[in-house]
C-alpha cells in the first residue's frame, strides 16, 4: 500500500501506459493481500470459536463497533473529566427516581385468617447447600467482592455456617448493612453517549444476601400460591406464567371478539419507574394484608430500610446514595414484593385486565356506548389507585388501540387524554389494529438481517459444525420469541422470514451453490416452518401436561373416535376470519390431533421432543397454513 501511494500519489493523472500497468499490478497485489489477510483473520476467529463455543458472545462483542464503558458526560458545569466525576453524575441522576420517605396509611382488609398467616421461617441447611451448588459462576459479585465461584467451590465447607447466619438474621429480624449496598454498573442503551439518561443501571448485590433472599422468596411464593392469593390476571415472575401466556390469553379474547364482529378498545398502561417508586410503608401494610406477619414481616421491614447504592465507573465508586423507595433492583425478592404491591389492581375493574408486573392491559368488547363508559370508569379507578399507592402512570406511554371496526370515543386517564394508535409493541411483540402479524414479521426480519450481516462481517464463512451454534445463540432467540403469538400466516410474511434461513445456510463453506433443501438436510436442521410447528406442539404438550396451567382454558378436550388416535385430542374451535383461524389455539389443533400415540403420550417433555423430532423428520415437506 505505501509503495502504491508513493509511486502514484502526486502524478496519478499523468501516467504513461507503462506506469498504468505498474499501478494496476500493485493495486491487484494489495487487494489480494488485504483479502487474504481478512480471510486469515476470520479463520483465526472461527478456529477460536470451534475450540470453545462458549466464547461466542465475547468474540462478537470484541469485533462489534459498540464501545463499552462510560463516555464523558454532559453536566450543568460542562463535561466530566474523570471516572469519579462520571460516577457521581450518574449516581445523582439515578437517585432522582426515588420518592421521599412518606408514611401512608391505607384501609386494607386481611385476605387470610390468622391461622393461615406466615409469621416466621427457618432455613434448612440442605436447601442452602443446594442453592450454593447451583450458583451461576459467571455472575458478578457485589460490593463484598465474594464471587459465586468461591461460594460454589467451598459450598460444603460453608453451608452450615451460612445456615446459622441466615437463621440468626431471620430470628433477630436484622439484615447486615453490607448486604444492603448495591453496586451499579451503567450499561449504554443507545443514543447520545454523553447523556446520563442513556445509561441503564444494572445493580449488583452481594451473592450471599441473594442466597438468603431466594430462600425467603421461595417461602413467600409458596405462601401466596398455596393460599391462591395472587390474582390470576398477573403473569409476571410466576411459574408457568410468562410474556407468552399473557399475550396468548389476550389474543385469544381479541381474535374471538373480532371473529364475532365485535370491536375491541384496548388500553395500554405503563407506570413510571414503578419498581423504584414503591412506597415502603404501603408495601409493609400489603404484606400484612397478604398474611405475612411476625418476625418475617419485621425482617422484611429491616431489609427495606437504610439501603444505599453506589455507581462504579472504570473502578471509581461514587459516594453512597440513600434508597428511599422501591423494591431493591437486582434482588431476588424485589419481583415478589412488587407482585404483592400491585395484587389488588385487577379487583378494581369490571372490564377484562391482564398484567405482566407493572405492564397493564385493560380492554372491553364494544357493543354499545355503555361499554365505552364502563371502560372509562375502570380507567378512573386505576388512576385513583395510582394516587393512593403513590405509583404515577407514565402518560406518554399510555395509549389506546382500536381493534376491528372503528368506534370513536375519547378516553382519559386522570387529567391526560389518551391518544389512539394503530399498532403497539406489547411485551416485545408488535400488535396491529387489524391483528395481522406482518408488522412483527417485518421487525423480526430487519433485526435478524442486521445480526446476520454482523456475523458475516466477523466470521466470513461458517463451518457445518459452527452454524447450528450461531443460529441457536443469535438468530433463533429473535425469530422464535413468542412466535406462537405472531406465527406468520400471510404468504408474503412466510417467504420474508424464510429468507433468513436461506441466507444463513448459504454462508456455510461448501454449500453456497447447493439448493436450500439440500443445505438444510446436510446441516441436519429443521427449517423455520418446521420450527414454528414444532414450537406450537411443544407448548401444547406443556399446557396439557402441566396441572393448573394458565393456558388450559384455550383448549377443549374431545373423546377419541377411533382407537388408533391418542387420548389428548382437542376440539377444533369454529372460526370465520383469518385472525382467528390462524391463531395458536385454533391452528395447533390440526397438527396436535394428527400426532401418533407414542408422541402425544410421551412421559416427559424431553422424550416428547425426541419423539416429535423423529416423527417430523419422516413427514413430507411441511407447508404451514397460510393465506394469500
mmCIF file of C-alpha atoms in Angstrom, residues 3 9 12 35 116 120 153 239 275 306-307 332 340 346 430 518 554-555:
data_model
loop_
_atom_site.group_PDB
_atom_site.id
_atom_site.type_symbol
_atom_site.label_atom_id
_atom_site.label_comp_id
_atom_site.label_asym_id
_atom_site.label_seq_id
_atom_site.Cartn_x
_atom_site.Cartn_y
_atom_site.Cartn_z
ATOM 1 C CA UNK A 3 4.574 1.774 -2.398
ATOM 2 C CA UNK A 9 0.441 9.942 -5.200
ATOM 3 C CA UNK A 12 -1.582 9.982 -10.699
ATOM 4 C CA UNK A 35 -8.409 -10.134 1.100
ATOM 5 C CA UNK A 116 -53.112 -19.131 57.632
ATOM 6 C CA UNK A 120 -41.575 -16.680 60.633
ATOM 7 C CA UNK A 153 -16.416 -24.442 45.261
ATOM 8 C CA UNK A 239 -44.226 -20.371 37.480
ATOM 9 C CA UNK A 275 -40.115 -0.758 40.818
ATOM 10 C CA UNK A 306 -31.237 2.058 55.104
ATOM 11 C CA UNK A 307 -30.318 0.705 51.682
ATOM 12 C CA UNK A 332 -34.317 -11.868 44.160
ATOM 13 C CA UNK A 340 -47.856 -8.166 46.322
ATOM 14 C CA UNK A 346 -57.465 -6.436 38.955
ATOM 15 C CA UNK A 430 -45.969 -5.710 17.644
ATOM 16 C CA UNK A 518 -30.054 -29.930 0.303
ATOM 17 C CA UNK A 554 -57.508 -22.156 25.441
ATOM 18 C CA UNK A 555 -58.420 -25.775 24.688
#
